[in-house]
mmCIF file of C-alpha atoms and ligand atoms in Angstrom:
data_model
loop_
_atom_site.group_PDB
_atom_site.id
_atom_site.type_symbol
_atom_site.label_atom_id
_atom_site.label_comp_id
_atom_site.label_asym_id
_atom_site.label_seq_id
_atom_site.Cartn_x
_atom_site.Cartn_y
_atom_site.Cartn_z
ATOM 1 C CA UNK A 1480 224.375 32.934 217.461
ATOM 2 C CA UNK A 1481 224.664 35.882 219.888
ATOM 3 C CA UNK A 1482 222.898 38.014 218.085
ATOM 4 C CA UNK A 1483 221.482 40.262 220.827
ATOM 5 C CA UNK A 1484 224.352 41.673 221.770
ATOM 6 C CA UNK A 1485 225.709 42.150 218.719
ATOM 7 C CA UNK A 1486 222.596 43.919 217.147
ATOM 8 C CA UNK A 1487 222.677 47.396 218.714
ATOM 9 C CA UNK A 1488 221.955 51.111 218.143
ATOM 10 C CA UNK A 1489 224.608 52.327 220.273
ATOM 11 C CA UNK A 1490 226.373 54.693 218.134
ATOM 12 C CA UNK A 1491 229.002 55.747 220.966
ATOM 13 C CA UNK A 1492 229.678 52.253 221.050
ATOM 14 C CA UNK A 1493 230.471 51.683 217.512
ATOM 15 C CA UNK A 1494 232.451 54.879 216.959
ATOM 16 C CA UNK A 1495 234.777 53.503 220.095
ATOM 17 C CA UNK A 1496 235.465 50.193 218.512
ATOM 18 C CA UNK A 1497 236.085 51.369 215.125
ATOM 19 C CA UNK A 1498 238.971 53.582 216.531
ATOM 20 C CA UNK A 1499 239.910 50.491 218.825
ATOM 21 C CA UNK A 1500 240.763 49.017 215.096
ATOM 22 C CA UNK A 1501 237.655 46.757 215.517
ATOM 23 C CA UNK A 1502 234.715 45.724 212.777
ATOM 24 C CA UNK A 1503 231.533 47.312 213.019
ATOM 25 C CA UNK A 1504 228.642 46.974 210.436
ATOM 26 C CA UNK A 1505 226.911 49.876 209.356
ATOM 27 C CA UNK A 1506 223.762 50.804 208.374
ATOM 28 C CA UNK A 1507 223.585 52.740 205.650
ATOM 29 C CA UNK A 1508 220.985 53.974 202.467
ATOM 30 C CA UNK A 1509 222.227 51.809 200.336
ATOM 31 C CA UNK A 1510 223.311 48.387 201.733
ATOM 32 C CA UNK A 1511 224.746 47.306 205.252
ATOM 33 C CA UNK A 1512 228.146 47.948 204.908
ATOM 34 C CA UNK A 1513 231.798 46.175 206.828
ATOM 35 C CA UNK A 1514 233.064 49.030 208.734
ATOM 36 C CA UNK A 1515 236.437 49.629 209.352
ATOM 37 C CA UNK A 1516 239.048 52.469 209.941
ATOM 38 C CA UNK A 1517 240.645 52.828 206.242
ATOM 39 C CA UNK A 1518 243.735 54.318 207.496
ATOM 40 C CA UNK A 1519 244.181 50.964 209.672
ATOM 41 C CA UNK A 1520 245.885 48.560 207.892
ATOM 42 C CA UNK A 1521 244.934 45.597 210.426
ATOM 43 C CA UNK A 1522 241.885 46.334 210.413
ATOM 44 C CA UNK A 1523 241.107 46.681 206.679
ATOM 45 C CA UNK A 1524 242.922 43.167 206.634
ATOM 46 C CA UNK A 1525 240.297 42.066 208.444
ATOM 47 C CA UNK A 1526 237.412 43.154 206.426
ATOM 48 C CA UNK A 1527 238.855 41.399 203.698
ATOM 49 C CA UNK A 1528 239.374 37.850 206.259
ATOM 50 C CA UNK A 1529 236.180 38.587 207.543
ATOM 51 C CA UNK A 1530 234.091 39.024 203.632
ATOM 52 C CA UNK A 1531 236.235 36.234 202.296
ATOM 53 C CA UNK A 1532 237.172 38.561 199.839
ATOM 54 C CA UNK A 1533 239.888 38.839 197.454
ATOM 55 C CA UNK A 1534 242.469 41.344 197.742
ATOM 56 C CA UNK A 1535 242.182 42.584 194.191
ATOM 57 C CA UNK A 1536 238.316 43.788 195.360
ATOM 58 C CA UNK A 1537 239.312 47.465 196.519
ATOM 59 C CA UNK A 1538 237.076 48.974 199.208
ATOM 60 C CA UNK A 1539 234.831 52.763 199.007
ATOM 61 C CA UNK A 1540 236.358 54.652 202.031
ATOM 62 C CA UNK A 1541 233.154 56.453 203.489
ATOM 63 C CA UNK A 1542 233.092 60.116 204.742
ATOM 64 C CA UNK A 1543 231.035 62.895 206.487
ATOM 65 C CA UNK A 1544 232.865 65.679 206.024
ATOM 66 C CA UNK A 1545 234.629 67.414 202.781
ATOM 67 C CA UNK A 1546 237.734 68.017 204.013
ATOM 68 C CA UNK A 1547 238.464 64.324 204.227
ATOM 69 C CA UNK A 1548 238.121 63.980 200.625
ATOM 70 C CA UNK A 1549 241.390 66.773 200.207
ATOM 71 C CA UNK A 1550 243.181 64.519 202.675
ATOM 72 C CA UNK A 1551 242.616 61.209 200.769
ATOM 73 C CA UNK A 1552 243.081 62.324 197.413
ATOM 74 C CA UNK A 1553 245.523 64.641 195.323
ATOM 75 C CA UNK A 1554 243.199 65.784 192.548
ATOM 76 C CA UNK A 1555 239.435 66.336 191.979
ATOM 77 C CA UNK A 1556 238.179 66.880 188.359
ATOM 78 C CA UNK A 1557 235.686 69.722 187.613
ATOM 79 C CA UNK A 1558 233.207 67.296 186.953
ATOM 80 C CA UNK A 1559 233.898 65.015 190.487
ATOM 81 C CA UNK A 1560 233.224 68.230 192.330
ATOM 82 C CA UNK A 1561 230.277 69.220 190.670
ATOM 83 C CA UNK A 1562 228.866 65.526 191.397
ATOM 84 C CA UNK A 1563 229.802 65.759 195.103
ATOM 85 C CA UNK A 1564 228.351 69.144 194.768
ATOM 86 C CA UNK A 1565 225.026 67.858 193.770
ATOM 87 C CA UNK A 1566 224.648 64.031 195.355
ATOM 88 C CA UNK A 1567 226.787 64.191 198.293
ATOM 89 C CA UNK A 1568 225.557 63.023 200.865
ATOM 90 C CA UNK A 1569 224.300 60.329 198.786
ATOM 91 C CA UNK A 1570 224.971 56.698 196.749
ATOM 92 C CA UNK A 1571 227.654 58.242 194.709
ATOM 93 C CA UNK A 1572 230.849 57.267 194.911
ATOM 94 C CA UNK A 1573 233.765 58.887 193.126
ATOM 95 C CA UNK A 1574 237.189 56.913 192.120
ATOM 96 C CA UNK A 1575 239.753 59.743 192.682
ATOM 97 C CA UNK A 1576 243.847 59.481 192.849
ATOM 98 C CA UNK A 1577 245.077 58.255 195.958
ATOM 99 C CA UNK A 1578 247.143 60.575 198.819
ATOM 100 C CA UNK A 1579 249.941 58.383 200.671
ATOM 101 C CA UNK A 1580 247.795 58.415 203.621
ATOM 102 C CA UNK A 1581 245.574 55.724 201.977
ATOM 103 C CA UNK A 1582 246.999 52.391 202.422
ATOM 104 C CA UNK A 1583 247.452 50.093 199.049
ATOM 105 C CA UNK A 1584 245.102 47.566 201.011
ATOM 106 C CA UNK A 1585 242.144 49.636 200.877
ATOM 107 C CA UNK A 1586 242.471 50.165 196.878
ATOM 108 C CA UNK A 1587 244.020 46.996 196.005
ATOM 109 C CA UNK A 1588 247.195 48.331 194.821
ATOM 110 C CA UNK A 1589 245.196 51.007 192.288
ATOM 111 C CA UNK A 1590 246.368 54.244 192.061
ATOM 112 C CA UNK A 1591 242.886 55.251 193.163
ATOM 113 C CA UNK A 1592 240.393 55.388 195.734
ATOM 114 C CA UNK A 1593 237.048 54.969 195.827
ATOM 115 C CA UNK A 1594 235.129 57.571 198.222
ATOM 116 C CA UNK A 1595 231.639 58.135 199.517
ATOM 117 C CA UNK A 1596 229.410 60.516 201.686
ATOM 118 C CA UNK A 1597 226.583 58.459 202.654
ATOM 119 C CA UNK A 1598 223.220 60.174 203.711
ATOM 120 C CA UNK A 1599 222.251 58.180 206.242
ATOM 121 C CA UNK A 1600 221.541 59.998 209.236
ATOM 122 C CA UNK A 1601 222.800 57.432 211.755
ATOM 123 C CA UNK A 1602 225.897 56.501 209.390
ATOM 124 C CA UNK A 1603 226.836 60.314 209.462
ATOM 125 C CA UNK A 1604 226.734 60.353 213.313
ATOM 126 C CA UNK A 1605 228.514 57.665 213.310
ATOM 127 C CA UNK A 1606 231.632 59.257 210.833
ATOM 128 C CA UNK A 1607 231.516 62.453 212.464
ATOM 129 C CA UNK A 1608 231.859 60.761 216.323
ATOM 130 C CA UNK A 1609 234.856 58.436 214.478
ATOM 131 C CA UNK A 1610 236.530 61.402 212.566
ATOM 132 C CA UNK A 1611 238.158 58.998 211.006
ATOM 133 C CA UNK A 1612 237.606 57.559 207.066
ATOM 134 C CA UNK A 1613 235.864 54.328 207.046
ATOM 135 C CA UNK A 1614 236.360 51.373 204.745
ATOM 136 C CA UNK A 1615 233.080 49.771 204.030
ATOM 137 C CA UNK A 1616 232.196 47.115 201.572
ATOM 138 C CA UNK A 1617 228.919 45.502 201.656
ATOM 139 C CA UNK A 1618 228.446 43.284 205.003
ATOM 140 C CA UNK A 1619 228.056 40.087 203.170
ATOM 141 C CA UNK A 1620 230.727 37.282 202.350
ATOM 142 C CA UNK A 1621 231.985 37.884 199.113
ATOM 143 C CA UNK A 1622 230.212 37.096 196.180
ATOM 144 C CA UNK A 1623 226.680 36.712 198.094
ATOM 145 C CA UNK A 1624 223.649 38.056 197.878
ATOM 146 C CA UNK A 1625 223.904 41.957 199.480
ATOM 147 C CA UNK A 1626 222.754 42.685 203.128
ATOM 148 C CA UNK A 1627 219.732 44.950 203.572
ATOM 149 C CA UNK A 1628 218.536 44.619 207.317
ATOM 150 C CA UNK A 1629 221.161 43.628 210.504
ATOM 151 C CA UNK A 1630 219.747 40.406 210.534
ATOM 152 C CA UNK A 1631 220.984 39.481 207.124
ATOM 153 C CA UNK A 1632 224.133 40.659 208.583
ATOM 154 C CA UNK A 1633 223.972 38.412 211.458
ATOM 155 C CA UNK A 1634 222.974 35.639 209.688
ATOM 156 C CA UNK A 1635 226.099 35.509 207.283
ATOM 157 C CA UNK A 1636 228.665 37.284 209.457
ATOM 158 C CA UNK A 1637 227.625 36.307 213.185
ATOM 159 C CA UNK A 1638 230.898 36.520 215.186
ATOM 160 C CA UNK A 1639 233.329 37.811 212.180
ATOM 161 C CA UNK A 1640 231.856 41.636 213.428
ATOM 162 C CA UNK A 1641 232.140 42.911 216.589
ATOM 163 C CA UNK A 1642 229.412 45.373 216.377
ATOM 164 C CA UNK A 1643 226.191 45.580 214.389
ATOM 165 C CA UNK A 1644 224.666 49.073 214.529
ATOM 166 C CA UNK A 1645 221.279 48.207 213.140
ATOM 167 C CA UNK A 1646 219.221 50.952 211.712
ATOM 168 C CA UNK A 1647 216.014 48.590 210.075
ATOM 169 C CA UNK A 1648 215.966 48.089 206.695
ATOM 170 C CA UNK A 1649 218.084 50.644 203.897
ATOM 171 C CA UNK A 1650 215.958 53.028 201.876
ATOM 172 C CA UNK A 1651 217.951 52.419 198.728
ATOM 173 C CA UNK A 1652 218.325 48.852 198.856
ATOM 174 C CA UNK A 1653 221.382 48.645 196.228
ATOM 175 C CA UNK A 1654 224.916 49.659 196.179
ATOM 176 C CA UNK A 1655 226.015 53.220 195.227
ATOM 177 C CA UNK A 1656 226.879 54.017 191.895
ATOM 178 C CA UNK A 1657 230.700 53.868 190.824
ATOM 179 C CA UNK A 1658 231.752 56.728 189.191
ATOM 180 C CA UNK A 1659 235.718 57.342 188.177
ATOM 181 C CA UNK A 1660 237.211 59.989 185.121
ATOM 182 C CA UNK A 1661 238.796 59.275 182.282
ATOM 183 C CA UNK A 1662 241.091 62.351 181.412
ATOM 184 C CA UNK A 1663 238.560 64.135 183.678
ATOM 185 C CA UNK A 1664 235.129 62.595 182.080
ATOM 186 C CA UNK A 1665 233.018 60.665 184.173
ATOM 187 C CA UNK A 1666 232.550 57.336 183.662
ATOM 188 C CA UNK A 1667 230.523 54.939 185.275
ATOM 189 C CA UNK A 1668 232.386 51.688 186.801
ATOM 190 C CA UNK A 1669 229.111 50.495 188.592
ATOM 191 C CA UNK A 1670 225.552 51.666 187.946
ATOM 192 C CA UNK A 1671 223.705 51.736 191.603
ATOM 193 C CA UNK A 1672 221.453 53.830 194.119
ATOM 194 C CA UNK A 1673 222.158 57.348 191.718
ATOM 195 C CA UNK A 1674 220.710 57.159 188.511
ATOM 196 C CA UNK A 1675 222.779 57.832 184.989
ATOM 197 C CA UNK A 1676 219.997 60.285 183.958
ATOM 198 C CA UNK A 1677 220.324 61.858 187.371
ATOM 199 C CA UNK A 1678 224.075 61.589 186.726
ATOM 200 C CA UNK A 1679 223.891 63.471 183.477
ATOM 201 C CA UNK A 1680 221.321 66.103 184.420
ATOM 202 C CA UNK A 1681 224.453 67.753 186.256
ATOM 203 C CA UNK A 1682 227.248 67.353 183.769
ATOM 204 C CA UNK A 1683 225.981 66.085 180.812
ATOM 205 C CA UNK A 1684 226.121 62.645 178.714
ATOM 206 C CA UNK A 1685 228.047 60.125 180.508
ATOM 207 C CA UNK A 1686 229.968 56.651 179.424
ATOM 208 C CA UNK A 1687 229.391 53.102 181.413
ATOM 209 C CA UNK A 1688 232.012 50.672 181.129
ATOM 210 C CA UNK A 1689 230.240 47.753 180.504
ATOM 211 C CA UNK A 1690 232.448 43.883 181.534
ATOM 212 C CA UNK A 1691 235.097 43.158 178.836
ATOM 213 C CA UNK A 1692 233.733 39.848 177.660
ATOM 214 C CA UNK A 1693 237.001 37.929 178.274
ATOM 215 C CA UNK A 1694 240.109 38.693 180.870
ATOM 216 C CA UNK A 1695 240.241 40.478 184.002
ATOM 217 C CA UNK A 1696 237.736 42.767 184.737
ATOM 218 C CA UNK A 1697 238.878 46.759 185.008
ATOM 219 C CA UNK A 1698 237.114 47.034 188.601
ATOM 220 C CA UNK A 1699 235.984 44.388 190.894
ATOM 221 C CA UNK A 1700 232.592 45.159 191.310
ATOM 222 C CA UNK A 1701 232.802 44.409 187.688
ATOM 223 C CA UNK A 1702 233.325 40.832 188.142
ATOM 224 C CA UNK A 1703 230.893 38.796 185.845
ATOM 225 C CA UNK A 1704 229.611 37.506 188.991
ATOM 226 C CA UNK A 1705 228.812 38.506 192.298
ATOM 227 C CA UNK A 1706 225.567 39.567 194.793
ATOM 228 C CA UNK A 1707 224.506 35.886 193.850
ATOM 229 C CA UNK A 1708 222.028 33.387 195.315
ATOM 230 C CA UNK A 1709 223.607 29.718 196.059
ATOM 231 C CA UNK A 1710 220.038 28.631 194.332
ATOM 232 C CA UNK A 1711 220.894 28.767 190.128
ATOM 233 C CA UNK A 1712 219.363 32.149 188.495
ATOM 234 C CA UNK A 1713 218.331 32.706 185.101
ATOM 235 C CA UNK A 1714 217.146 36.056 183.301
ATOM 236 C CA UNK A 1715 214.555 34.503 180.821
ATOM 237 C CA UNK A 1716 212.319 36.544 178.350
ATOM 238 C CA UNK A 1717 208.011 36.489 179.114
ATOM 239 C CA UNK A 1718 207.302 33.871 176.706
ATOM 240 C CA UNK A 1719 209.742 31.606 178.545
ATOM 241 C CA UNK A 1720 207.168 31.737 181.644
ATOM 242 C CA UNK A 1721 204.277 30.053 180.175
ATOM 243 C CA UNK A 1722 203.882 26.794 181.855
ATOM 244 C CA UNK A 1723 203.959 25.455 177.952
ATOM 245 C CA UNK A 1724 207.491 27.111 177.045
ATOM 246 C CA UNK A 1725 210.369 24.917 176.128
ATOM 247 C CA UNK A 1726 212.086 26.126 178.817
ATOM 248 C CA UNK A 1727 209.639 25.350 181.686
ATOM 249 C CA UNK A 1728 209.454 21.978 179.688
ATOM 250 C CA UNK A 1729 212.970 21.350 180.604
ATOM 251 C CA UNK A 1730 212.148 22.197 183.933
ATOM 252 C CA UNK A 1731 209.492 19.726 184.290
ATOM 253 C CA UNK A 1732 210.098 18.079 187.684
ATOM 254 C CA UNK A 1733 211.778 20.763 189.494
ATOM 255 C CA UNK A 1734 211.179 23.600 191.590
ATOM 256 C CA UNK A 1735 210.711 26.749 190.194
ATOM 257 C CA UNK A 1736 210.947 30.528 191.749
ATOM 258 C CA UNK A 1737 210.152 33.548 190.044
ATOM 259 C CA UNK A 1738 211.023 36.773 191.043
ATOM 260 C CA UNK A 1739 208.822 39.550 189.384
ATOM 261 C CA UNK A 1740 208.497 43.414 189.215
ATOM 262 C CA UNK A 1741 204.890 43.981 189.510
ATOM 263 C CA UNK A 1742 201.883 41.227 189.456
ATOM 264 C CA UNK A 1743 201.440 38.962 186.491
ATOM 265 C CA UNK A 1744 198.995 35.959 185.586
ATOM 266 C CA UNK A 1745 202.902 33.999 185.217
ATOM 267 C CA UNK A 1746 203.131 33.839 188.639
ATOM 268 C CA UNK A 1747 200.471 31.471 189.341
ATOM 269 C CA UNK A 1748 202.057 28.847 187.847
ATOM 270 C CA UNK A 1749 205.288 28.685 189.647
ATOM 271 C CA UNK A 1750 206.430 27.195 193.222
ATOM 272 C CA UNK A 1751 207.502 30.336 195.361
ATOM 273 C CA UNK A 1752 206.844 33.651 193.738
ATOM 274 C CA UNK A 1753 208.701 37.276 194.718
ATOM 275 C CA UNK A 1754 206.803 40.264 193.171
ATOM 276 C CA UNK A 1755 208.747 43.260 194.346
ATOM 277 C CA UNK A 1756 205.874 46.239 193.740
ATOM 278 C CA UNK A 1757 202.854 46.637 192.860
ATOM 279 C CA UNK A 1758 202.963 49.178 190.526
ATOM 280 C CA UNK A 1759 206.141 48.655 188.708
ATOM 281 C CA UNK A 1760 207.986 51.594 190.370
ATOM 282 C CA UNK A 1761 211.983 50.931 190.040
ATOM 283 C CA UNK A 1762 213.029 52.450 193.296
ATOM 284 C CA UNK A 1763 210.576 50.227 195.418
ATOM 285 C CA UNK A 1764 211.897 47.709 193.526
ATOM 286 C CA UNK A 1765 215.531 48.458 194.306
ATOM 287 C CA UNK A 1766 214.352 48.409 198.410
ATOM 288 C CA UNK A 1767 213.011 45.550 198.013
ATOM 289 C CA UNK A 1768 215.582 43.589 195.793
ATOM 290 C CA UNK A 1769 218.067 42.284 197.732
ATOM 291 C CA UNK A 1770 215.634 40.748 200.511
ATOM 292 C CA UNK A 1771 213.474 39.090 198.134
ATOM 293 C CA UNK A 1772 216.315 37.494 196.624
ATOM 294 C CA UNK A 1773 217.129 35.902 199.879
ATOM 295 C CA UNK A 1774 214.203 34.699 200.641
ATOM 296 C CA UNK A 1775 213.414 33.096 197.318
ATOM 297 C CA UNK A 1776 217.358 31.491 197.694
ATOM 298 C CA UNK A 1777 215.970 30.038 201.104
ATOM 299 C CA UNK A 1778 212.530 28.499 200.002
ATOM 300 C CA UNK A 1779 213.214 25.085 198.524
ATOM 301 C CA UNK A 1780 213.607 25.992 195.207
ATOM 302 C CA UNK A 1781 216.048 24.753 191.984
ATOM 303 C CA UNK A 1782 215.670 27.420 190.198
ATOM 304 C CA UNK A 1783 215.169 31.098 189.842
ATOM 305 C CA UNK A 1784 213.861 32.862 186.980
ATOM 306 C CA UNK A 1785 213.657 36.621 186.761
ATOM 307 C CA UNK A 1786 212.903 38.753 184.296
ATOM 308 C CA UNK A 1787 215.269 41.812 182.960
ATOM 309 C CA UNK A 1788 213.990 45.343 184.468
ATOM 310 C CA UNK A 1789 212.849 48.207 182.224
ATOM 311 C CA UNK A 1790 216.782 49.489 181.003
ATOM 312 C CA UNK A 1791 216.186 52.799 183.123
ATOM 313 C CA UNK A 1792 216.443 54.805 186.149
ATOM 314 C CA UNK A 1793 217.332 51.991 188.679
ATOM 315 C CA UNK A 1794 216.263 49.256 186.330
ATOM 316 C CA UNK A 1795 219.951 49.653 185.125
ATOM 317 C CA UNK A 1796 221.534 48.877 188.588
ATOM 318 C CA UNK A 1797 219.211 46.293 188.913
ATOM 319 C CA UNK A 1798 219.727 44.249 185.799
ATOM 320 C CA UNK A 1799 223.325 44.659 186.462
ATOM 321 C CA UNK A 1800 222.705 42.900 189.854
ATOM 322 C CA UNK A 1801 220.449 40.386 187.941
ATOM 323 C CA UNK A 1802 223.301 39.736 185.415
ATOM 324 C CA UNK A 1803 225.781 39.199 188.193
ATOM 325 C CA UNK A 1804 223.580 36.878 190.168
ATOM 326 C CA UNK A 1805 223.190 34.528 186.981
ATOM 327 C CA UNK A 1806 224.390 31.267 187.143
HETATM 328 P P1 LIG B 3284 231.192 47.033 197.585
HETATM 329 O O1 LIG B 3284 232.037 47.596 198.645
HETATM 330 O O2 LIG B 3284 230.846 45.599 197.792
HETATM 331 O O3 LIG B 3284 230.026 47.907 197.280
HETATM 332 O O4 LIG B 3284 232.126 47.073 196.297
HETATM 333 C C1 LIG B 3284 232.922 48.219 196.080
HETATM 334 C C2 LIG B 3284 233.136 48.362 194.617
HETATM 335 O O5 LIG B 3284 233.540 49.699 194.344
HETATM 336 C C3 LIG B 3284 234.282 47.554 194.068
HETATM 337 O O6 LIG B 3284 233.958 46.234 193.832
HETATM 338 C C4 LIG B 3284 234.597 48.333 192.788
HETATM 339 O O7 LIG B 3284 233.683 48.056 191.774
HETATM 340 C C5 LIG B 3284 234.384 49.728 193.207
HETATM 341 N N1 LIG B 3284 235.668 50.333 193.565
HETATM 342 C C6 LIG B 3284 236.133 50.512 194.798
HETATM 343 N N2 LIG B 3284 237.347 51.073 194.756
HETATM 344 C C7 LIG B 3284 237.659 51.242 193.475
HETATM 345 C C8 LIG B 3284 238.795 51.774 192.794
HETATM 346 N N3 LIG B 3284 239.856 52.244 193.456
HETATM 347 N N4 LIG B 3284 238.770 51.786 191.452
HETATM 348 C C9 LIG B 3284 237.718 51.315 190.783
HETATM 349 N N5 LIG B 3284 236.605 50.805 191.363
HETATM 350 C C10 LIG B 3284 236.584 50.767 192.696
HETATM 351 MG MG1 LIG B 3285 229.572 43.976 197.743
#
């Protein structure tokens, strides 16, 4: 794979091919995301070729500067504004109506679009050189497991980008958090990189839509599953890691992996072992997530086992990553 070439830091570059109507892959706090120009129709076909992803999965159009956000949407709540006010630039992301200028690509057909202001300093160059909105969903085939560095990106996408402006590894390590108003009331679609408690400090309690159990899911990112290892995944309880547990019984024979938030005695009896901190502390955790993931999905293992996170800060985003990589 030609991945020198496509690996750069040439922001210049990137800004030039994303007006061109090219792909370029971003770097950003949260995860590596599939740039292209929203307002491009061919383009934001692509992204969807390119992830393998289906059309009813709409795209966060990313922005630098406020006076985007008036152009791509008719109406912003009270409480949207004081959000942007507060976490933009950030992982928020606010699901607003739609302006005609928006193509029905971009937000599958919805009547709204979803809009960030990342904080990344080399992601905001990049916006403000473009001047243009830029569709960006994570830089990973659909489904998979999210890309944190440009070499995940390489390795999945190779040749389906044009441009990889690599920026090491993102701070945040999982998607933004998905916020959208019901009657005006926030209401989160997809807990990520902001906190609910952070979230709430600002404008007060908050609901989550949680999956419905059955039928279509409301928003994509809801799908039951998604940012998923090829290798199976299991959230198990800590009596189910004893080497004695029924469930490690029924594993006799097989491979194990265990991916852990802080050290434990467990670990020693397993095959390939991920602890993501050593202290327990969620938003190292959250950094760290998506790589670890990986790399337990590449060591020969059968199985992963993971336990749930504390239900908390990031711990939510997380276990709703966890949940979605089950199977
Ligand atoms: P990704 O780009 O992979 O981080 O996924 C973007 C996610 O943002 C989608 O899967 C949805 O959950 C959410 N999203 C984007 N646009 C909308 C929208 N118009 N309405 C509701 N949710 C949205
Ligand atoms: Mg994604």
């Amino acid at each position: 794979m030609p991945t020198d070439s496509l690996i750069s830091t040439d922001v210049a570059r990137a800004a030039e091919l994303l007006r061109e109507g090219q792909l370029v892959a971003i770097a950003t706090e949260t995860v590596y995301g599939l740039g292209a120009n929203a307002l491009d129709e061919r383009a934001v076909a692509r992204v969807f070729e390119v992830k393998n992803r289906p059309h009813f999965d709409p795209l966060i159009v990313h922005i630098a500067d406020r006076q985007w956000l008036d152009r791509l949407v008719t109406s912003v709540p009270d409480a949207a504004r004081q959000l942007a006010d507060a976490f933009w630039p950030g992982p928020l992301t606010l699901v607003l109506p739609k302006s005609d200028i928006v193509p029905d690509l971009v937000t599958s057909g919805l009547p709204c679009v979803a809009i960030r202001m990342p904080s990344h300093p080399q992601a905001l160059e990049l916006l403000r050189k473009v001047d243009l909105p830029i569709a960006a969903p994570s830089a990973n085939p659909f489904g998979q497991i999210s890309p944190t560095t440009a070499e995940h990106v390489a390795e999945t996408l190779g040749d389906g980008v044009d441009l990889i402006l690599d920026d090491g590894p993102c701070s945040i390590g999982v998607e933004s958090t998905v916020v959208g108003f019901d009657d005006g009331k926030p209401c989160i679609l997809r807990h990520g990189g902001l906190t609910q408690e952070e979230i709430e400090r600002v404008v007060g309690p908050v609901t989550s839509r949680q999956n419905p159990a059955s039928g279509p899911a409301e928003s994509p990112g809801m799908l039951p599953q998604h940012y998923a290892p090829r290798t199976p995944l299991a959230m198990v309880e800590p009596s189910d890691l004893s080497a004695d547990s029924t469930l490690r019984k029924s594993l006799a024979g097989r491979r194990v992996g265990l991916l852990l938030l802080e050290p434990s005695p467990a670990a020693e009896s397993f095959d390939a072992v991920e602890v993501l901190t050593t202290d327990g502390n969620l938003r190292d955790a959250a950094a760290a997530f998506f790589a670890a993931l990986r790399r337990l999905d590449v060591t020969d293992v059968d199985q992963i086992l993971a336990l749930p996170f504390p239900d908390e800060g990031l711990g939510r985003a997380l276990n709703d990553r966890l949940r979605r990589a089950c199977h």
